[in-house]
Amino acid sequence: MFTTALVFALACLAYRALTKRSRALRRPDCPPPITRSRAAGDAGEIRVQAELRRALTWLCGENFYLHPTALLLHHAPGTAFPTAEIDHLAVTAFGIFVVETKHWSGTIGPGTDADTLVRITADGTRDTRRSPVAQNRSKVAFLRSVLPGMWEVKGLGVFSSDNCLLSPALPLDLVRLSDLGHWLRAEKSRHDASGGVRVNVPEAWRAVLAVAEIDASGIALEKHRKRVSANPLISGIAP
């Protein structure tokens, strides 16, 4: 009798646990399973983040701020698409940098216009993709509109895959991961030589934070990504 009761009790507990898990999976704020593409993209962002920190420490010592995760800009409150995602934000004395990471392999060349790129794979397949330059444009413009005009704000696209070859015809603000440190060094050298106004790093980060969201839970970021992927006018050609 006791054994039968114990088995019944355990079955009830198992049923409740499975029901609870099923409900959790159906919650609208529950993130979807990680796809292979997303995992590769996340790995690329980790590589870029590490190289940014290494290069900025080399160039700036401790006088910089590099946000540790992606963040959302509230660039259009009250509209259907109020937020914009930044992969990496670096605040330095020689400028504020909005960095878009792409973990693409193959040969990357110019597209039919300034907003697109063409990726050619090892088997010769060609596909058109939206350029990081285009993805950064509105974010850079928004930050320039809310920050003091004497502080430089720039966009940069970084290709994190080792199996990526960039055409020399591409804009200079599209670089491979191995060239990122040199690009930042050149920016610092150009800024210093021009006598440009140095950015107050803590003050600049506070100003960015006034129009941005740090999403520790990841829920707001996932909602933003769903809105973008569901609307071709926002997401553009292949991400």
Tab-separated table of C-alpha atoms in Angstrom:
chain	number	residue	atom	x	y	z
A	1	MET	CA	0.000	0.000	0.000
A	2	PHE	CA	2.794	2.391	0.940
A	3	THR	CA	4.694	1.606	-2.271
A	4	THR	CA	1.606	2.302	-4.395
A	5	ALA	CA	1.044	5.627	-2.648
A	6	LEU	CA	4.708	6.590	-3.082
A	7	VAL	CA	4.630	5.817	-6.796
A	8	PHE	CA	1.427	7.841	-7.193
A	9	ALA	CA	2.939	10.800	-5.324
A	10	LEU	CA	6.085	10.739	-7.467
A	11	ALA	CA	3.989	10.583	-10.619
A	12	CYS	CA	2.020	13.631	-9.477
A	13	LEU	CA	5.226	15.571	-8.779
A	14	ALA	CA	6.636	14.653	-12.195
A	15	TYR	CA	3.407	15.714	-13.917
A	16	ARG	CA	3.430	19.079	-12.118
A	17	ALA	CA	7.070	19.670	-13.029
A	18	LEU	CA	6.455	18.903	-16.708
A	19	THR	CA	3.351	21.096	-16.750
A	20	LYS	CA	5.261	23.978	-15.182
A	21	ARG	CA	8.083	23.588	-17.717
A	22	SER	CA	5.603	23.484	-20.597
A	23	ARG	CA	3.957	26.678	-19.393
A	24	ALA	CA	7.345	28.367	-19.031
A	25	LEU	CA	8.241	27.433	-22.609
A	26	ARG	CA	4.995	28.988	-23.838
A	27	ARG	CA	5.622	32.269	-22.024
A	28	PRO	CA	5.975	35.138	-24.524
A	29	ASP	CA	9.058	36.443	-22.709
A	30	CYS	CA	10.822	33.072	-22.770
A	31	PRO	CA	13.784	33.242	-25.204
A	32	PRO	CA	13.677	30.842	-28.168
A	33	PRO	CA	16.215	28.017	-28.540
A	34	ILE	CA	19.688	29.127	-29.621
A	35	THR	CA	20.199	28.396	-33.331
A	36	ARG	CA	23.523	27.439	-34.861
A	37	SER	CA	23.675	30.807	-36.627
A	38	ARG	CA	22.965	32.692	-33.400
A	39	ALA	CA	25.584	30.668	-31.525
A	40	ALA	CA	28.185	31.533	-34.183
A	41	GLY	CA	27.209	35.192	-33.988
A	42	ASP	CA	27.485	35.173	-30.205
A	43	ALA	CA	30.925	33.567	-30.426
A	44	GLY	CA	31.989	36.273	-32.881
A	45	GLU	CA	30.799	39.012	-30.552
A	46	ILE	CA	32.794	37.487	-27.690
A	47	ARG	CA	35.932	37.573	-29.850
A	48	VAL	CA	35.373	41.193	-30.852
A	49	GLN	CA	34.652	42.219	-27.263
A	50	ALA	CA	37.909	40.647	-26.083
A	51	GLU	CA	39.937	42.331	-28.834
A	52	LEU	CA	38.313	45.706	-28.159
A	53	ARG	CA	39.256	45.439	-24.486
A	54	ARG	CA	42.805	44.374	-25.299
A	55	ALA	CA	43.350	47.151	-27.851
A	56	LEU	CA	41.737	49.886	-25.758
A	57	THR	CA	43.728	48.913	-22.671
A	58	TRP	CA	46.879	49.145	-24.808
A	59	LEU	CA	45.905	52.553	-26.204
A	60	CYS	CA	44.109	54.168	-23.256
A	61	GLY	CA	45.191	52.458	-20.061
A	62	GLU	CA	42.120	52.655	-17.825
A	63	ASN	CA	40.627	55.767	-19.428
A	64	PHE	CA	37.870	54.138	-21.482
A	65	TYR	CA	34.502	52.460	-21.044
A	66	LEU	CA	33.549	49.332	-22.984
A	67	HIS	CA	30.045	48.087	-22.311
A	68	PRO	CA	30.246	44.344	-21.568
A	69	THR	CA	27.133	43.326	-23.525
A	70	ALA	CA	24.828	44.544	-26.284
A	71	LEU	CA	22.582	47.453	-25.355
A	72	LEU	CA	19.434	49.047	-26.710
A	73	LEU	CA	19.131	52.680	-27.743
A	74	HIS	CA	15.690	54.222	-27.230
A	75	HIS	CA	15.961	56.238	-30.419
A	76	ALA	CA	12.267	56.495	-31.355
A	77	PRO	CA	10.000	56.283	-28.258
A	78	GLY	CA	6.314	55.829	-28.998
A	79	THR	CA	6.833	54.342	-32.482
A	80	ALA	CA	6.418	50.756	-33.670
A	81	PHE	CA	10.213	50.316	-33.585
A	82	PRO	CA	11.429	52.356	-30.592
A	83	THR	CA	14.778	50.632	-30.043
A	84	ALA	CA	18.016	49.936	-31.900
A	85	GLU	CA	20.593	47.335	-30.870
A	86	ILE	CA	24.291	48.100	-30.503
A	87	ASP	CA	26.604	45.070	-30.429
A	88	HIS	CA	29.470	46.925	-28.731
A	89	LEU	CA	29.779	50.485	-27.453
A	90	ALA	CA	33.232	51.884	-26.672
A	91	VAL	CA	33.695	55.303	-25.069
A	92	THR	CA	37.238	56.676	-25.272
A	93	ALA	CA	38.921	60.044	-24.951
A	94	PHE	CA	39.391	60.085	-28.754
A	95	GLY	CA	35.835	59.146	-29.707
A	96	ILE	CA	32.707	57.106	-29.113
A	97	PHE	CA	32.467	53.988	-31.256
A	98	VAL	CA	29.391	52.006	-32.288
A	99	VAL	CA	30.609	48.563	-33.331
A	100	GLU	CA	28.614	46.053	-35.382
A	101	THR	CA	29.964	42.481	-35.483
A	102	LYS	CA	29.505	40.090	-38.417
A	103	HIS	CA	30.693	36.474	-38.194
A	104	TRP	CA	30.690	35.840	-41.943
A	105	SER	CA	33.035	33.543	-43.821
A	106	GLY	CA	34.019	33.819	-47.478
A	107	THR	CA	34.995	36.826	-49.591
A	108	ILE	CA	33.167	40.066	-48.795
A	109	GLY	CA	32.881	42.726	-51.480
A	110	PRO	CA	30.828	45.831	-52.302
A	111	GLY	CA	27.168	45.372	-53.223
A	112	THR	CA	25.094	47.220	-55.765
A	113	ASP	CA	24.825	50.256	-53.468
A	114	ALA	CA	26.374	51.697	-50.322
A	115	ASP	CA	23.933	49.796	-48.082
A	116	THR	CA	24.757	46.279	-49.278
A	117	LEU	CA	27.637	43.818	-49.426
A	118	VAL	CA	28.108	40.626	-51.424
A	119	ARG	CA	29.404	37.479	-49.744
A	120	ILE	CA	30.971	34.789	-51.952
A	121	THR	CA	31.405	31.378	-50.333
A	122	ALA	CA	34.072	28.766	-51.119
A	123	ASP	CA	31.741	27.015	-53.591
A	124	GLY	CA	31.069	30.259	-55.476
A	125	THR	CA	27.618	30.952	-54.018
A	126	ARG	CA	26.850	34.683	-53.883
A	127	ASP	CA	24.404	36.318	-51.517
A	128	THR	CA	23.593	39.953	-50.829
A	129	ARG	CA	23.619	41.183	-47.253
A	130	ARG	CA	23.039	44.438	-45.465
A	131	SER	CA	26.249	46.335	-44.728
A	132	PRO	CA	27.223	47.092	-41.119
A	133	VAL	CA	27.727	50.666	-42.345
A	134	ALA	CA	24.008	50.872	-43.125
A	135	GLN	CA	23.066	49.176	-39.850
A	136	ASN	CA	25.130	51.668	-37.868
A	137	ARG	CA	24.025	54.809	-39.694
A	138	SER	CA	20.880	55.653	-37.713
A	139	LYS	CA	22.490	54.711	-34.383
A	140	VAL	CA	25.471	56.963	-35.005
A	141	ALA	CA	23.222	59.815	-36.150
A	142	PHE	CA	21.054	59.453	-33.044
A	143	LEU	CA	24.016	59.530	-30.662
A	144	ARG	CA	25.444	62.543	-32.466
A	145	SER	CA	22.091	64.296	-31.951
A	146	VAL	CA	22.054	63.767	-28.181
A	147	LEU	CA	25.753	64.157	-27.364
A	148	PRO	CA	27.849	67.350	-27.474
A	149	GLY	CA	28.835	68.120	-31.047
A	150	MET	CA	32.559	68.378	-30.267
A	151	TRP	CA	32.671	64.696	-29.325
A	152	GLU	CA	33.257	62.389	-32.270
A	153	VAL	CA	30.877	59.459	-32.775
A	154	LYS	CA	31.818	56.823	-35.351
A	155	GLY	CA	30.448	53.527	-36.621
A	156	LEU	CA	32.612	50.492	-37.306
A	157	GLY	CA	31.902	47.042	-38.752
A	158	VAL	CA	34.123	44.158	-37.608
A	159	PHE	CA	34.234	40.738	-39.295
A	160	SER	CA	35.119	38.225	-36.606
A	161	SER	CA	35.652	35.022	-38.626
A	162	ASP	CA	39.206	33.957	-39.462
A	163	ASN	CA	37.846	32.579	-42.750
A	164	CYS	CA	36.884	35.961	-44.106
A	165	LEU	CA	38.584	37.961	-46.864
A	166	LEU	CA	37.656	41.611	-47.377
A	167	SER	CA	37.812	43.333	-50.753
A	168	PRO	CA	40.138	46.367	-50.802
A	169	ALA	CA	37.246	48.297	-52.383
A	170	LEU	CA	35.274	48.246	-49.135
A	171	PRO	CA	35.041	51.354	-46.904
A	172	LEU	CA	37.828	51.735	-44.344
A	173	ASP	CA	35.342	51.429	-41.465
A	174	LEU	CA	34.838	47.753	-42.324
A	175	VAL	CA	37.707	45.700	-40.878
A	176	ARG	CA	38.701	42.159	-39.962
A	177	LEU	CA	39.180	41.300	-36.297
A	178	SER	CA	42.962	41.145	-36.763
A	179	ASP	CA	42.954	44.759	-38.023
A	180	LEU	CA	40.796	46.199	-35.216
A	181	GLY	CA	43.668	47.278	-32.964
A	182	HIS	CA	45.436	49.032	-35.845
A	183	TRP	CA	42.202	50.811	-36.853
A	184	LEU	CA	41.710	52.147	-33.322
A	185	ARG	CA	45.361	53.193	-33.104
A	186	ALA	CA	45.009	55.116	-36.374
A	187	GLU	CA	41.845	56.815	-35.054
A	188	LYS	CA	43.613	57.873	-31.862
A	189	SER	CA	46.613	59.154	-33.822
A	190	ARG	CA	44.383	61.137	-36.203
A	191	HIS	CA	42.376	62.627	-33.327
A	192	ASP	CA	45.482	63.598	-31.354
A	193	ALA	CA	47.136	65.173	-34.417
A	194	SER	CA	44.008	67.186	-35.242
A	195	GLY	CA	43.800	68.718	-31.777
A	196	GLY	CA	40.227	67.466	-31.401
A	197	VAL	CA	38.371	67.856	-28.114
A	198	ARG	CA	38.955	64.949	-25.741
A	199	VAL	CA	35.853	63.092	-24.616
A	200	ASN	CA	35.095	63.040	-20.902
A	201	VAL	CA	34.592	59.279	-20.622
A	202	PRO	CA	32.413	59.078	-17.452
A	203	GLU	CA	30.281	62.047	-18.565
A	204	ALA	CA	29.817	60.578	-22.059
A	205	TRP	CA	28.748	57.188	-20.709
A	206	ARG	CA	26.192	58.845	-18.404
A	207	ALA	CA	24.812	60.743	-21.394
A	208	VAL	CA	24.500	57.534	-23.433
A	209	LEU	CA	22.880	55.744	-20.515
A	210	ALA	CA	20.156	58.405	-20.414
A	211	VAL	CA	18.920	57.199	-23.832
A	212	ALA	CA	19.862	53.508	-23.573
A	213	GLU	CA	18.734	50.399	-21.752
A	214	ILE	CA	20.952	47.860	-20.044
A	215	ASP	CA	18.925	44.673	-20.324
A	216	ALA	CA	20.304	42.253	-17.729
A	217	SER	CA	17.462	39.752	-18.227
A	218	GLY	CA	17.746	39.695	-22.024
A	219	ILE	CA	13.951	39.908	-22.395
A	220	ALA	CA	13.858	43.417	-23.898
A	221	LEU	CA	16.683	42.532	-26.289
A	222	GLU	CA	14.887	39.391	-27.454
A	223	LYS	CA	11.657	41.349	-28.032
A	224	HIS	CA	13.610	43.886	-30.068
A	225	ARG	CA	15.170	41.146	-32.211
A	226	LYS	CA	11.770	39.579	-32.864
A	227	ARG	CA	10.393	42.937	-34.046
A	228	VAL	CA	13.345	43.392	-36.385
A	229	SER	CA	13.268	39.878	-37.858
A	230	ALA	CA	9.512	40.128	-38.454
A	231	ASN	CA	9.749	43.329	-40.493
A	232	PRO	CA	11.803	43.332	-43.710
A	233	LEU	CA	11.797	47.129	-43.854
A	234	ILE	CA	13.707	47.175	-40.588
A	235	SER	CA	15.814	44.056	-40.930
A	236	GLY	CA	16.816	44.779	-44.526
A	237	ILE	CA	18.500	42.088	-46.592
A	238	ALA	CA	20.082	39.066	-44.861
A	239	PRO	CA	21.523	40.100	-41.467
